[in-house]
Tab-separated table of N, CA and C in Angstrom:
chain	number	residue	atom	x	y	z
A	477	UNK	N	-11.140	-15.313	60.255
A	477	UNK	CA	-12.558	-15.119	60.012
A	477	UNK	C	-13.324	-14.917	61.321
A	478	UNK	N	-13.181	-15.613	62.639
A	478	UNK	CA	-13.715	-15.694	63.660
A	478	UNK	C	-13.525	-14.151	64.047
A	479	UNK	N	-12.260	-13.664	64.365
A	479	UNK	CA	-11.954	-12.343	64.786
A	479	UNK	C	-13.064	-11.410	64.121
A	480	UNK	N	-13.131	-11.342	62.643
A	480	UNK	CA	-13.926	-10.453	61.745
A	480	UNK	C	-15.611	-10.667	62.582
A	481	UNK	N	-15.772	-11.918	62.659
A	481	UNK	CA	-17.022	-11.951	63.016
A	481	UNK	C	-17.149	-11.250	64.821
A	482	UNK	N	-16.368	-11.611	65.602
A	482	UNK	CA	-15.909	-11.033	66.852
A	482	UNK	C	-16.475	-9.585	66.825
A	483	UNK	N	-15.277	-8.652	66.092
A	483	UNK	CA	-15.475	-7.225	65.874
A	483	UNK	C	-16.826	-6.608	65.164
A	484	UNK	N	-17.410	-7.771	64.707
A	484	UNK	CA	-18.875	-7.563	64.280
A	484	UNK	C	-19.812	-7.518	65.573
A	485	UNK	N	-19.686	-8.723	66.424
A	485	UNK	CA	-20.546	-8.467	67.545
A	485	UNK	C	-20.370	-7.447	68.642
A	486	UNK	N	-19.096	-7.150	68.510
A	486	UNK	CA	-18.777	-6.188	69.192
A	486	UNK	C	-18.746	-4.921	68.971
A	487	UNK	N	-18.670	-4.687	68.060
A	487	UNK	CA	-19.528	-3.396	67.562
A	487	UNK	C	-20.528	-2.743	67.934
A	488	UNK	N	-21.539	-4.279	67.203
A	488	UNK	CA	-23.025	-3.954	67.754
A	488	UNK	C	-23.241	-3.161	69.124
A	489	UNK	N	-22.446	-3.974	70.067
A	489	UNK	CA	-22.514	-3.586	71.565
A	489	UNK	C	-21.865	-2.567	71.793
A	490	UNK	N	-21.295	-2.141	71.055
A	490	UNK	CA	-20.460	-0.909	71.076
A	490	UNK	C	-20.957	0.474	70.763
A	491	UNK	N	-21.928	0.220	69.604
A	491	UNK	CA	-22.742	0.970	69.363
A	491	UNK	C	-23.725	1.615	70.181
A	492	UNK	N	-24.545	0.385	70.773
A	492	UNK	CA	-25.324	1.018	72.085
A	492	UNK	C	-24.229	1.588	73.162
A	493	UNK	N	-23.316	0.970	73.650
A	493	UNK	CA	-22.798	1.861	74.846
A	493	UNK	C	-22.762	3.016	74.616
A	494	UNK	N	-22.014	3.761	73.378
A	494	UNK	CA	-21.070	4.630	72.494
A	494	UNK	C	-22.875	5.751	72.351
A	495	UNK	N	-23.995	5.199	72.384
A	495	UNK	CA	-25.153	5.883	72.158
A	495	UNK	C	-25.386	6.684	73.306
A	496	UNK	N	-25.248	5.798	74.565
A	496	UNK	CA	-25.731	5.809	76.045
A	496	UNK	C	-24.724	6.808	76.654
A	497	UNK	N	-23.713	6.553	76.347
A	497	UNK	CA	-22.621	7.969	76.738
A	497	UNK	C	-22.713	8.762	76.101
A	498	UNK	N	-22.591	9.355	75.051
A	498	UNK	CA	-22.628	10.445	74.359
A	498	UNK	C	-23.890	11.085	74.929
A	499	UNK	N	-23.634	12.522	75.138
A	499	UNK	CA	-24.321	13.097	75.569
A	499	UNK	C	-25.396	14.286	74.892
A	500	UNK	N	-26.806	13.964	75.125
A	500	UNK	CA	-26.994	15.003	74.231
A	500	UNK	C	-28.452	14.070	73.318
A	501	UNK	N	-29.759	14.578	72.659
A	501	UNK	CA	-29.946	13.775	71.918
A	501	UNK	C	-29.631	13.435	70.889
A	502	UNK	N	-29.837	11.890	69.629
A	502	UNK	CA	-29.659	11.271	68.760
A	502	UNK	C	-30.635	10.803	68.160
A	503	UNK	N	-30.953	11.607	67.023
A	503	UNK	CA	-32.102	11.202	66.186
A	503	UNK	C	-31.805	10.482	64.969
A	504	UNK	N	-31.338	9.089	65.590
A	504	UNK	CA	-30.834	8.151	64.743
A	504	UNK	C	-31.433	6.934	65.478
A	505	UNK	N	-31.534	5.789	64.349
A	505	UNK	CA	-32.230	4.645	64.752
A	505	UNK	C	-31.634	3.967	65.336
A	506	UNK	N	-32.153	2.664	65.708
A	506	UNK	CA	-30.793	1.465	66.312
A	506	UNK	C	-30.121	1.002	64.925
A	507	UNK	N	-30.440	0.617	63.822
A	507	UNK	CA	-29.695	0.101	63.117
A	507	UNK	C	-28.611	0.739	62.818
A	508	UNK	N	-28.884	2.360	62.664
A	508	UNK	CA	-27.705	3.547	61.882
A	508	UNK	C	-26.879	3.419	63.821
A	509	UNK	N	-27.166	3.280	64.589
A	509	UNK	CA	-26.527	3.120	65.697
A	509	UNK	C	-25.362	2.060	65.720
A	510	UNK	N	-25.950	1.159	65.017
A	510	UNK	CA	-25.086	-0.828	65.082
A	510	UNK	C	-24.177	-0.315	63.738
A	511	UNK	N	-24.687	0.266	63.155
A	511	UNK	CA	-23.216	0.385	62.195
A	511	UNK	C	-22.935	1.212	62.157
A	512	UNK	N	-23.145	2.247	62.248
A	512	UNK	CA	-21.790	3.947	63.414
A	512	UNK	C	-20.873	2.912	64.300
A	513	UNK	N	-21.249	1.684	65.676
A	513	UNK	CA	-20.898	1.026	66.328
A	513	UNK	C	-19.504	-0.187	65.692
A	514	UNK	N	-20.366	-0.498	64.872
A	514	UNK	CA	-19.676	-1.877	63.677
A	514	UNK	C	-18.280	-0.825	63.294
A	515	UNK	N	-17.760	0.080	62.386
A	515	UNK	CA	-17.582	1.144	61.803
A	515	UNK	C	-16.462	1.623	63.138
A	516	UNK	N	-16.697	1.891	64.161
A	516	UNK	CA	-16.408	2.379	64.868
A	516	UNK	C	-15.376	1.263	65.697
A	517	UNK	N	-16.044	0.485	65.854
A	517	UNK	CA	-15.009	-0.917	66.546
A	517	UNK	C	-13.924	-0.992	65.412
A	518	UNK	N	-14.228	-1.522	64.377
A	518	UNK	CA	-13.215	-1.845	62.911
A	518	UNK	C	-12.094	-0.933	62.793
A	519	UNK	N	-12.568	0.573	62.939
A	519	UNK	CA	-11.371	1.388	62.862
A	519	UNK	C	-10.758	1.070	64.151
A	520	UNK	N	-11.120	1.245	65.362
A	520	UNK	CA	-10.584	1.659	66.257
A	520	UNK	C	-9.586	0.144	67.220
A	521	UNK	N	-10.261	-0.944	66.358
A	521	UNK	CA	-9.657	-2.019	66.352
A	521	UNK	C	-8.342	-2.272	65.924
A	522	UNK	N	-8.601	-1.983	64.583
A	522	UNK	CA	-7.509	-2.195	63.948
A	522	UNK	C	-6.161	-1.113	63.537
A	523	UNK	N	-6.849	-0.346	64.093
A	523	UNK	CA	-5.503	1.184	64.000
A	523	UNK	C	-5.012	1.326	65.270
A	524	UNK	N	-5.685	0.223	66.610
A	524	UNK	CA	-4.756	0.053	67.578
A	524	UNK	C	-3.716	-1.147	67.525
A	525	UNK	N	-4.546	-1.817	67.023
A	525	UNK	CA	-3.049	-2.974	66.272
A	525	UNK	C	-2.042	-2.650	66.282
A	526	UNK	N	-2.711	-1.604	64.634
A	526	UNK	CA	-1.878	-1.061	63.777
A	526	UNK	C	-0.359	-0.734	63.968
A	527	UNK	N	-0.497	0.180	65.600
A	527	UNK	CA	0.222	0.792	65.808
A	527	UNK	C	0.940	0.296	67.204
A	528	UNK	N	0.321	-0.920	67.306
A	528	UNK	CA	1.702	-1.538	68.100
A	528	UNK	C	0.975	-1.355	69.454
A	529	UNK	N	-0.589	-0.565	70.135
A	529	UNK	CA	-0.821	-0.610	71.204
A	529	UNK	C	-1.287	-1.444	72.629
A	530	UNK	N	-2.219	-2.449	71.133
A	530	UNK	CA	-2.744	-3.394	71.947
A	530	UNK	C	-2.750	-4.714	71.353
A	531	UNK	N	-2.749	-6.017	71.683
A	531	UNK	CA	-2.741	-6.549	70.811
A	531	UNK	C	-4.210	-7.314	70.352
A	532	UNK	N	-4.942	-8.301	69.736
A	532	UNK	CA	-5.676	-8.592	69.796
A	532	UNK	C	-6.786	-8.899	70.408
A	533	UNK	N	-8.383	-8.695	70.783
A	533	UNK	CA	-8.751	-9.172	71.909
A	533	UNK	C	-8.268	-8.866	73.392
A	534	UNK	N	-7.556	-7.682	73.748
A	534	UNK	CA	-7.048	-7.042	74.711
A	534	UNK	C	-7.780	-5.950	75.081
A	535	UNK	N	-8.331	-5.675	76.874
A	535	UNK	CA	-9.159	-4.556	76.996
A	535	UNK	C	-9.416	-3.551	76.574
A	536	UNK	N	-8.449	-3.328	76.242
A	536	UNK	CA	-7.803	-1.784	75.483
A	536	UNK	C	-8.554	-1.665	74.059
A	537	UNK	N	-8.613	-2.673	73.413
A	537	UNK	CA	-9.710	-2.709	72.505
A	537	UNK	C	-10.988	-2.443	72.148
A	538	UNK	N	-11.737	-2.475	73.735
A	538	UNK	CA	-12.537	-2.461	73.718
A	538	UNK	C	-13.235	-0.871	73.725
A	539	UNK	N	-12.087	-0.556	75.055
A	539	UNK	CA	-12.019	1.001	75.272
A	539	UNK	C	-12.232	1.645	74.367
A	540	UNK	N	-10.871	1.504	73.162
A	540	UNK	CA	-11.001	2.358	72.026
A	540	UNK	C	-11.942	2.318	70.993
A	541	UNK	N	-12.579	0.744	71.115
A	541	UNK	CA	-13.606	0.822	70.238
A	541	UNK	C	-15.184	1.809	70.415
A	542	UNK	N	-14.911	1.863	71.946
A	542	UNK	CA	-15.873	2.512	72.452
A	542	UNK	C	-16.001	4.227	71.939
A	543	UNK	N	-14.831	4.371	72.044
A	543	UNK	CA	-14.268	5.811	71.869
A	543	UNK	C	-14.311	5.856	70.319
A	544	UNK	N	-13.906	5.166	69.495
A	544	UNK	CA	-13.904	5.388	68.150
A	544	UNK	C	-15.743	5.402	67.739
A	545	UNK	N	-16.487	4.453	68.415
A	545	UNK	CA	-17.745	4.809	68.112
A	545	UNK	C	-18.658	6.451	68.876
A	546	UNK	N	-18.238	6.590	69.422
A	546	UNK	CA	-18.563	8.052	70.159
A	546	UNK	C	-18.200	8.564	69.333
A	547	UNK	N	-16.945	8.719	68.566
A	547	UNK	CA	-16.348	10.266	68.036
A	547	UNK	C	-17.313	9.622	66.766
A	548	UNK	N	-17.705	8.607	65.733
A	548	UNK	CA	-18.496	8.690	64.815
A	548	UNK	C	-19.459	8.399	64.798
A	549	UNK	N	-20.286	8.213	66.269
A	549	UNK	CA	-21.907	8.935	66.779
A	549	UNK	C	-21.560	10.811	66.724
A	550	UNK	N	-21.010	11.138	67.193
A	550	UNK	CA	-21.068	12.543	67.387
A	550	UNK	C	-20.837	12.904	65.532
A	551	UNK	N	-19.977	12.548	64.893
A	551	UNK	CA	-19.504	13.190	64.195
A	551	UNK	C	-21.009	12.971	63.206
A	552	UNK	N	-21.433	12.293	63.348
A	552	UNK	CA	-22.592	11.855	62.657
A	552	UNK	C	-23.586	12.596	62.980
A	553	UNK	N	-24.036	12.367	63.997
A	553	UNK	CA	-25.178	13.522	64.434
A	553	UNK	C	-24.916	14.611	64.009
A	554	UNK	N	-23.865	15.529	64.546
A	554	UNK	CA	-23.717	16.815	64.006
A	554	UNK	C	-23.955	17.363	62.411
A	555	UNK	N	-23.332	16.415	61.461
A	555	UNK	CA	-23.472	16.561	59.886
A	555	UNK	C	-24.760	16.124	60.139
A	556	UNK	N	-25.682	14.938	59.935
A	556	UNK	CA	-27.123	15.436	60.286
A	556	UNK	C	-28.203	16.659	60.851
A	557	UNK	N	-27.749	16.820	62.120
A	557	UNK	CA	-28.465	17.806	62.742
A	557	UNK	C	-28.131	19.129	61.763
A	558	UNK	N	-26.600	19.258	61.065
A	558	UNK	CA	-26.601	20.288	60.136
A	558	UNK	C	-27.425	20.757	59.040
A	559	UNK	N	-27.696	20.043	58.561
A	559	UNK	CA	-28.246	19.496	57.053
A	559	UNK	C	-30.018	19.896	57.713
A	560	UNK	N	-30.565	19.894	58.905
A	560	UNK	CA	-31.829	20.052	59.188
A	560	UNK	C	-32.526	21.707	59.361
């Protein structure tokens, strides 16, 4: 349960970094930011597990969570900005 809650806060923070790098503007709020972020840690958390790369709570986690929230800030914006 602790972990679940973990990857929750870390998200959050993930979200803003994952905002601050991506390049380009984002006409999205902070909240749709914290859970693109949330969303983004969870996958990228747990499909590094998954696969044997990192193990729990290991830097590498963090990295990818970072990266998993970028690719679904971007992927997000774009289907938005489409739709406008």
């Amino acid at each position: 349960m602790g972990h679940i809650i973990g990857t929750l806060f870390v998200g959050l923070i993930v979200g803003w970094i994952a905002r601050f790098l991506l390049p380009g503007k984002q006409n999205i709020g902070l909240i749709m930011t914290s859970l693109l972020g949330v969303a983004g840690s969870f996958a990228a958390s747990y499909a590094g597990q998954f696969m044997g790369w990192y193990p729990a709570g290991a830097a590498a986690g963090w990295i990818a969570s970072v990266v998993g929230a970028i690719v679904l800030l971007f992927a997000y914006t774009r289907v938005v900005q489409s739709g406008d």
